[in-house]
Amino acid sequence: MKLIFNKVTRVTAAIEVSAVDFGYCGTTVFRGLTLSITPDTVTAVVGSNGCGKSTLLGLLAGVHRPDTGTISLDTRDVAFAVQRSAVTDAFPLTAAEAVMMGRWRHLGLLRRPARADRAVVEYWLTELGLADLRHRTLGELSGGQRQRVLLAQAFAQEAPLLLLDEPTTGLDAGTSAMVIGHLTRLAAEGTTVVAATHDPALIAAAEHRIALG
């Protein structure tokens, strides 16, 4: 299936994190963190568990605010796929409905999905092997299937900045390779991809690395 994506914005300047301090409940995660992320590329954020990879994504997404320092990026249109373990399986949503949630920013509060929205959702359901699972609820899916739903939801947003927390966790080698292929293609087409990962294949495919720890 071929789909023409209609990106109206993109990250045109480097994302700059300057002298950022951040902590939770009195525990320091970052002190004086300074780094730069190149647009239109795949950047892998690497490091041991607990080093702050997920926290960095949350700061870039605006979920967290720095205690001090600044984060400069030229878009507010951000797609953020959290770890599967952070998403409850109790929502009575089907796989297709969950992926359609990725179109909400395009739809607004009142507009019904148009043909273009349904085409984007159908594209990612098909590409990520979810077409036959579209009517199953999240609770009926395996861990790997739910991971693919979260990725499809993020991809369906068509955001210029795509943040992914351990995107290939729970996926078999073939599916992981397919997802990595999509990430490199999206970057080549103008999406800035930042992925926190332990996956050696994704790290090798990334054009840049940020090592925390």
PDB file of C-alpha atoms in Angstrom:
ATOM      1  CA  MET A   1       0.000   0.000   0.000  1.00  0.00           C
ATOM      2  CA  LYS A   2       1.333   3.438  -0.905  1.00  0.00           C
ATOM      3  CA  LEU A   3       0.360   6.543   0.991  1.00  0.00           C
ATOM      4  CA  ILE A   4       1.282  10.168   0.358  1.00  0.00           C
ATOM      5  CA  PHE A   5       1.968  11.862   3.655  1.00  0.00           C
ATOM      6  CA  ASN A   6       1.015  15.504   3.986  1.00  0.00           C
ATOM      7  CA  LYS A   7       3.490  17.020   6.410  1.00  0.00           C
ATOM      8  CA  VAL A   8       2.940  20.769   6.664  1.00  0.00           C
ATOM      9  CA  THR A   9       5.706  21.348   9.214  1.00  0.00           C
ATOM     10  CA  ARG A  10       9.067  19.864  10.087  1.00  0.00           C
ATOM     11  CA  VAL A  11      11.826  20.437  12.579  1.00  0.00           C
ATOM     12  CA  THR A  12      14.127  22.787  10.717  1.00  0.00           C
ATOM     13  CA  ALA A  13      16.678  23.663  13.407  1.00  0.00           C
ATOM     14  CA  ALA A  14      18.638  21.553  15.841  1.00  0.00           C
ATOM     15  CA  ILE A  15      16.895  20.771  19.135  1.00  0.00           C
ATOM     16  CA  GLU A  16      18.989  22.326  21.879  1.00  0.00           C
ATOM     17  CA  VAL A  17      18.991  21.237  25.516  1.00  0.00           C
ATOM     18  CA  SER A  18      20.997  23.770  27.507  1.00  0.00           C
ATOM     19  CA  ALA A  19      22.160  23.453  31.128  1.00  0.00           C
ATOM     20  CA  VAL A  20      19.061  21.534  32.215  1.00  0.00           C
ATOM     21  CA  ASP A  21      18.601  20.432  35.800  1.00  0.00           C
ATOM     22  CA  PHE A  22      15.738  18.070  36.548  1.00  0.00           C
ATOM     23  CA  GLY A  23      14.769  15.718  39.357  1.00  0.00           C
ATOM     24  CA  TYR A  24      11.905  13.763  40.909  1.00  0.00           C
ATOM     25  CA  CYS A  25      10.966  13.986  44.579  1.00  0.00           C
ATOM     26  CA  GLY A  26      14.367  15.262  45.598  1.00  0.00           C
ATOM     27  CA  THR A  27      16.316  12.803  43.424  1.00  0.00           C
ATOM     28  CA  THR A  28      18.450  14.448  40.755  1.00  0.00           C
ATOM     29  CA  VAL A  29      18.150  12.953  37.271  1.00  0.00           C
ATOM     30  CA  PHE A  30      20.008  15.602  35.271  1.00  0.00           C
ATOM     31  CA  ARG A  31      22.381  18.328  36.341  1.00  0.00           C
ATOM     32  CA  GLY A  32      23.617  20.743  33.690  1.00  0.00           C
ATOM     33  CA  LEU A  33      22.471  18.526  30.808  1.00  0.00           C
ATOM     34  CA  THR A  34      23.471  20.049  27.487  1.00  0.00           C
ATOM     35  CA  LEU A  35      23.027  18.373  24.110  1.00  0.00           C
ATOM     36  CA  SER A  36      21.949  18.960  20.527  1.00  0.00           C
ATOM     37  CA  ILE A  37      19.714  16.815  18.294  1.00  0.00           C
ATOM     38  CA  THR A  38      20.052  17.040  14.527  1.00  0.00           C
ATOM     39  CA  PRO A  39      16.751  17.378  12.618  1.00  0.00           C
ATOM     40  CA  ASP A  40      15.602  14.916   9.922  1.00  0.00           C
ATOM     41  CA  THR A  41      17.649  12.054  11.374  1.00  0.00           C
ATOM     42  CA  VAL A  42      17.269   9.089  13.720  1.00  0.00           C
ATOM     43  CA  THR A  43      18.964   9.699  17.079  1.00  0.00           C
ATOM     44  CA  ALA A  44      19.328   6.829  19.555  1.00  0.00           C
ATOM     45  CA  VAL A  45      19.392   7.701  23.269  1.00  0.00           C
ATOM     46  CA  VAL A  46      21.406   5.011  25.026  1.00  0.00           C
ATOM     47  CA  GLY A  47      22.548   4.190  28.539  1.00  0.00           C
ATOM     48  CA  SER A  48      21.853   1.903  31.468  1.00  0.00           C
ATOM     49  CA  ASN A  49      18.447   1.571  33.121  1.00  0.00           C
ATOM     50  CA  GLY A  50      17.734   4.534  35.351  1.00  0.00           C
ATOM     51  CA  CYS A  51      20.096   6.907  33.566  1.00  0.00           C
ATOM     52  CA  GLY A  52      17.261   9.192  32.414  1.00  0.00           C
ATOM     53  CA  LYS A  53      16.480   8.077  28.854  1.00  0.00           C
ATOM     54  CA  SER A  54      12.695   8.138  29.375  1.00  0.00           C
ATOM     55  CA  THR A  55      12.967  11.366  31.346  1.00  0.00           C
ATOM     56  CA  LEU A  56      14.799  13.063  28.479  1.00  0.00           C
ATOM     57  CA  LEU A  57      11.996  12.086  26.100  1.00  0.00           C
ATOM     58  CA  GLY A  58       9.459  13.457  28.567  1.00  0.00           C
ATOM     59  CA  LEU A  59      11.336  16.754  28.706  1.00  0.00           C
ATOM     60  CA  LEU A  60      11.457  16.985  24.918  1.00  0.00           C
ATOM     61  CA  ALA A  61       7.736  16.181  24.724  1.00  0.00           C
ATOM     62  CA  GLY A  62       6.856  18.841  27.289  1.00  0.00           C
ATOM     63  CA  VAL A  63       5.510  16.258  29.738  1.00  0.00           C
ATOM     64  CA  HIS A  64       8.180  17.428  32.198  1.00  0.00           C
ATOM     65  CA  ARG A  65       9.528  20.924  32.689  1.00  0.00           C
ATOM     66  CA  PRO A  66      13.172  21.571  33.560  1.00  0.00           C
ATOM     67  CA  ASP A  67      13.900  22.841  37.055  1.00  0.00           C
ATOM     68  CA  THR A  68      16.478  25.123  35.446  1.00  0.00           C
ATOM     69  CA  GLY A  69      17.890  25.511  31.954  1.00  0.00           C
ATOM     70  CA  THR A  70      16.147  25.611  28.589  1.00  0.00           C
ATOM     71  CA  ILE A  71      14.931  23.283  25.853  1.00  0.00           C
ATOM     72  CA  SER A  72      14.620  24.864  22.427  1.00  0.00           C
ATOM     73  CA  LEU A  73      12.692  23.236  19.598  1.00  0.00           C
ATOM     74  CA  ASP A  74      10.814  24.867  16.760  1.00  0.00           C
ATOM     75  CA  THR A  75       7.657  22.751  16.825  1.00  0.00           C
ATOM     76  CA  ARG A  76       4.902  21.954  19.301  1.00  0.00           C
ATOM     77  CA  ASP A  77       3.666  19.090  17.138  1.00  0.00           C
ATOM     78  CA  VAL A  78       5.231  16.101  18.875  1.00  0.00           C
ATOM     79  CA  ALA A  79       4.293  12.410  18.770  1.00  0.00           C
ATOM     80  CA  PHE A  80       5.391  10.528  21.880  1.00  0.00           C
ATOM     81  CA  ALA A  81       5.107   6.738  22.158  1.00  0.00           C
ATOM     82  CA  VAL A  82       5.693   5.702  25.767  1.00  0.00           C
ATOM     83  CA  GLN A  83       6.742   2.241  26.894  1.00  0.00           C
ATOM     84  CA  ARG A  84       4.007  -0.345  26.611  1.00  0.00           C
ATOM     85  CA  SER A  85       4.201  -1.000  30.362  1.00  0.00           C
ATOM     86  CA  ALA A  86       3.081   2.605  30.962  1.00  0.00           C
ATOM     87  CA  VAL A  87      -0.235   2.075  29.138  1.00  0.00           C
ATOM     88  CA  THR A  88      -3.153   0.345  30.802  1.00  0.00           C
ATOM     89  CA  ASP A  89      -4.807  -2.537  28.970  1.00  0.00           C
ATOM     90  CA  ALA A  90      -8.146  -1.802  30.628  1.00  0.00           C
ATOM     91  CA  PHE A  91      -9.336   0.819  28.126  1.00  0.00           C
ATOM     92  CA  PRO A  92     -12.204  -0.665  26.056  1.00  0.00           C
ATOM     93  CA  LEU A  93     -10.559   0.471  22.837  1.00  0.00           C
ATOM     94  CA  THR A  94     -10.020  -1.608  19.744  1.00  0.00           C
ATOM     95  CA  ALA A  95      -6.684  -1.562  17.959  1.00  0.00           C
ATOM     96  CA  ALA A  96      -8.155   0.547  15.145  1.00  0.00           C
ATOM     97  CA  GLU A  97      -9.687   3.039  17.596  1.00  0.00           C
ATOM     98  CA  ALA A  98      -6.382   3.359  19.431  1.00  0.00           C
ATOM     99  CA  VAL A  99      -4.540   4.103  16.194  1.00  0.00           C
ATOM    100  CA  MET A 100      -7.224   6.632  15.175  1.00  0.00           C
ATOM    101  CA  MET A 101      -6.466   8.493  18.414  1.00  0.00           C
ATOM    102  CA  GLY A 102      -3.253   9.495  16.670  1.00  0.00           C
ATOM    103  CA  ARG A 103      -5.359  11.641  14.334  1.00  0.00           C
ATOM    104  CA  TRP A 104      -7.020  13.683  17.078  1.00  0.00           C
ATOM    105  CA  ARG A 105      -4.737  16.672  16.618  1.00  0.00           C
ATOM    106  CA  HIS A 106      -5.723  16.782  12.953  1.00  0.00           C
ATOM    107  CA  LEU A 107      -9.420  16.240  13.720  1.00  0.00           C
ATOM    108  CA  GLY A 108      -9.979  18.655  16.579  1.00  0.00           C
ATOM    109  CA  LEU A 109     -12.760  18.048  19.074  1.00  0.00           C
ATOM    110  CA  LEU A 110     -15.775  17.837  16.802  1.00  0.00           C
ATOM    111  CA  ARG A 111     -14.775  16.777  13.296  1.00  0.00           C
ATOM    112  CA  ARG A 112     -15.327  13.179  12.283  1.00  0.00           C
ATOM    113  CA  PRO A 113     -12.467  11.277  10.613  1.00  0.00           C
ATOM    114  CA  ALA A 114     -12.253  12.055   6.915  1.00  0.00           C
ATOM    115  CA  ARG A 115     -11.145   9.732   4.150  1.00  0.00           C
ATOM    116  CA  ALA A 116      -7.565  10.944   4.536  1.00  0.00           C
ATOM    117  CA  ASP A 117      -7.566  10.149   8.281  1.00  0.00           C
ATOM    118  CA  ARG A 118      -8.947   6.674   7.683  1.00  0.00           C
ATOM    119  CA  ALA A 119      -6.341   6.124   4.953  1.00  0.00           C
ATOM    120  CA  VAL A 120      -3.496   6.982   7.326  1.00  0.00           C
ATOM    121  CA  VAL A 121      -4.860   4.651   9.999  1.00  0.00           C
ATOM    122  CA  GLU A 122      -5.387   1.862   7.468  1.00  0.00           C
ATOM    123  CA  TYR A 123      -1.866   2.319   6.151  1.00  0.00           C
ATOM    124  CA  TRP A 124      -0.244   1.868   9.550  1.00  0.00           C
ATOM    125  CA  LEU A 125      -2.531  -0.986  10.589  1.00  0.00           C
ATOM    126  CA  THR A 126      -1.436  -2.783   7.434  1.00  0.00           C
ATOM    127  CA  GLU A 127       2.246  -1.865   7.631  1.00  0.00           C
ATOM    128  CA  LEU A 128       2.538  -3.035  11.238  1.00  0.00           C
ATOM    129  CA  GLY A 129       0.610  -6.263  10.702  1.00  0.00           C
ATOM    130  CA  LEU A 130      -2.461  -5.188  12.663  1.00  0.00           C
ATOM    131  CA  ALA A 131      -5.141  -5.251   9.966  1.00  0.00           C
ATOM    132  CA  ASP A 132      -6.574  -8.582  11.123  1.00  0.00           C
ATOM    133  CA  LEU A 133      -6.560  -7.393  14.739  1.00  0.00           C
ATOM    134  CA  ARG A 134      -8.347  -4.087  14.181  1.00  0.00           C
ATOM    135  CA  HIS A 135     -11.501  -5.095  16.096  1.00  0.00           C
ATOM    136  CA  ARG A 136      -9.729  -6.629  19.092  1.00  0.00           C
ATOM    137  CA  THR A 137      -9.482  -4.608  22.280  1.00  0.00           C
ATOM    138  CA  LEU A 138      -6.105  -3.717  23.731  1.00  0.00           C
ATOM    139  CA  GLY A 139      -6.669  -6.174  26.559  1.00  0.00           C
ATOM    140  CA  GLU A 140      -7.061  -8.990  24.055  1.00  0.00           C
ATOM    141  CA  LEU A 141      -3.712  -8.335  22.407  1.00  0.00           C
ATOM    142  CA  SER A 142      -0.331  -9.784  23.280  1.00  0.00           C
ATOM    143  CA  GLY A 143       2.446  -7.530  24.519  1.00  0.00           C
ATOM    144  CA  GLY A 144       4.085  -7.352  21.107  1.00  0.00           C
ATOM    145  CA  GLN A 145       0.769  -6.587  19.416  1.00  0.00           C
ATOM    146  CA  ARG A 146       0.032  -3.751  21.848  1.00  0.00           C
ATOM    147  CA  GLN A 147       3.518  -2.389  21.193  1.00  0.00           C
ATOM    148  CA  ARG A 148       2.747  -2.288  17.477  1.00  0.00           C
ATOM    149  CA  VAL A 149      -0.534  -0.483  18.185  1.00  0.00           C
ATOM    150  CA  LEU A 150       1.316   2.214  20.156  1.00  0.00           C
ATOM    151  CA  LEU A 151       3.802   2.631  17.326  1.00  0.00           C
ATOM    152  CA  ALA A 152       1.014   2.822  14.728  1.00  0.00           C
ATOM    153  CA  GLN A 153      -0.740   5.457  16.836  1.00  0.00           C
ATOM    154  CA  ALA A 154       2.444   7.549  17.015  1.00  0.00           C
ATOM    155  CA  PHE A 155       3.206   7.162  13.308  1.00  0.00           C
ATOM    156  CA  ALA A 156      -0.379   8.107  12.400  1.00  0.00           C
ATOM    157  CA  GLN A 157       0.112  11.528  13.999  1.00  0.00           C
ATOM    158  CA  GLU A 158       2.461  12.525  11.149  1.00  0.00           C
ATOM    159  CA  ALA A 159       4.253  14.820  13.589  1.00  0.00           C
ATOM    160  CA  PRO A 160       7.573  16.413  12.626  1.00  0.00           C
ATOM    161  CA  LEU A 161       9.117  15.229  15.920  1.00  0.00           C
ATOM    162  CA  LEU A 162       8.694  11.552  16.834  1.00  0.00           C
ATOM    163  CA  LEU A 163       9.786  10.435  20.310  1.00  0.00           C
ATOM    164  CA  LEU A 164       9.874   6.693  21.036  1.00  0.00           C
ATOM    165  CA  ASP A 165      10.604   4.943  24.322  1.00  0.00           C
ATOM    166  CA  GLU A 166      12.036   1.448  23.685  1.00  0.00           C
ATOM    167  CA  PRO A 167      10.094   1.073  20.415  1.00  0.00           C
ATOM    168  CA  THR A 168      11.275  -2.453  19.579  1.00  0.00           C
ATOM    169  CA  THR A 169      10.834  -4.010  23.023  1.00  0.00           C
ATOM    170  CA  GLY A 170       8.674  -7.133  22.819  1.00  0.00           C
ATOM    171  CA  LEU A 171       8.944  -7.395  19.042  1.00  0.00           C
ATOM    172  CA  ASP A 172      10.464 -10.324  17.182  1.00  0.00           C
ATOM    173  CA  ALA A 173      13.547  -9.760  15.035  1.00  0.00           C
ATOM    174  CA  GLY A 174      11.621  -9.477  11.779  1.00  0.00           C
ATOM    175  CA  THR A 175       9.104  -6.970  13.147  1.00  0.00           C
ATOM    176  CA  SER A 176      11.883  -4.964  14.810  1.00  0.00           C
ATOM    177  CA  ALA A 177      13.733  -4.744  11.496  1.00  0.00           C
ATOM    178  CA  MET A 178      10.549  -3.566   9.787  1.00  0.00           C
ATOM    179  CA  VAL A 179       9.967  -0.874  12.418  1.00  0.00           C
ATOM    180  CA  ILE A 180      13.574   0.312  12.152  1.00  0.00           C
ATOM    181  CA  GLY A 181      13.138   0.499   8.380  1.00  0.00           C
ATOM    182  CA  HIS A 182      10.106   2.744   8.843  1.00  0.00           C
ATOM    183  CA  LEU A 183      12.038   4.991  11.230  1.00  0.00           C
ATOM    184  CA  THR A 184      14.901   5.503   8.805  1.00  0.00           C
ATOM    185  CA  ARG A 185      12.444   6.161   5.969  1.00  0.00           C
ATOM    186  CA  LEU A 186      10.468   8.686   8.018  1.00  0.00           C
ATOM    187  CA  ALA A 187      13.696  10.495   8.904  1.00  0.00           C
ATOM    188  CA  ALA A 188      14.686  10.596   5.235  1.00  0.00           C
ATOM    189  CA  GLU A 189      11.297  12.159   4.477  1.00  0.00           C
ATOM    190  CA  GLY A 190      11.712  14.926   7.062  1.00  0.00           C
ATOM    191  CA  THR A 191      10.722  13.498  10.456  1.00  0.00           C
ATOM    192  CA  THR A 192      13.083  13.975  13.383  1.00  0.00           C
ATOM    193  CA  VAL A 193      13.163  10.677  15.293  1.00  0.00           C
ATOM    194  CA  VAL A 194      14.537  10.328  18.826  1.00  0.00           C
ATOM    195  CA  ALA A 195      14.400   6.826  20.318  1.00  0.00           C
ATOM    196  CA  ALA A 196      15.463   5.658  23.758  1.00  0.00           C
ATOM    197  CA  THR A 197      16.657   2.115  23.225  1.00  0.00           C
ATOM    198  CA  HIS A 198      18.809  -0.825  24.229  1.00  0.00           C
ATOM    199  CA  ASP A 199      18.334  -2.491  20.832  1.00  0.00           C
ATOM    200  CA  PRO A 200      21.733  -2.942  19.102  1.00  0.00           C
ATOM    201  CA  ALA A 201      20.063  -3.020  15.666  1.00  0.00           C
ATOM    202  CA  LEU A 202      18.303   0.304  16.226  1.00  0.00           C
ATOM    203  CA  ILE A 203      21.446   1.842  17.691  1.00  0.00           C
ATOM    204  CA  ALA A 204      23.416   0.715  14.643  1.00  0.00           C
ATOM    205  CA  ALA A 205      20.784   2.137  12.270  1.00  0.00           C
ATOM    206  CA  ALA A 206      20.680   5.534  13.995  1.00  0.00           C
ATOM    207  CA  GLU A 207      22.667   8.373  12.494  1.00  0.00           C
ATOM    208  CA  HIS A 208      23.421   9.886  15.889  1.00  0.00           C
ATOM    209  CA  ARG A 209      23.693   8.660  19.473  1.00  0.00           C
ATOM    210  CA  ILE A 210      23.237  10.369  22.820  1.00  0.00           C
ATOM    211  CA  ALA A 211      24.855   8.424  25.664  1.00  0.00           C
ATOM    212  CA  LEU A 212      23.483   9.127  29.145  1.00  0.00           C
ATOM    213  CA  GLY A 213      24.799   7.858  32.398  1.00  0.00           C
TER     214      GLY A 213
END
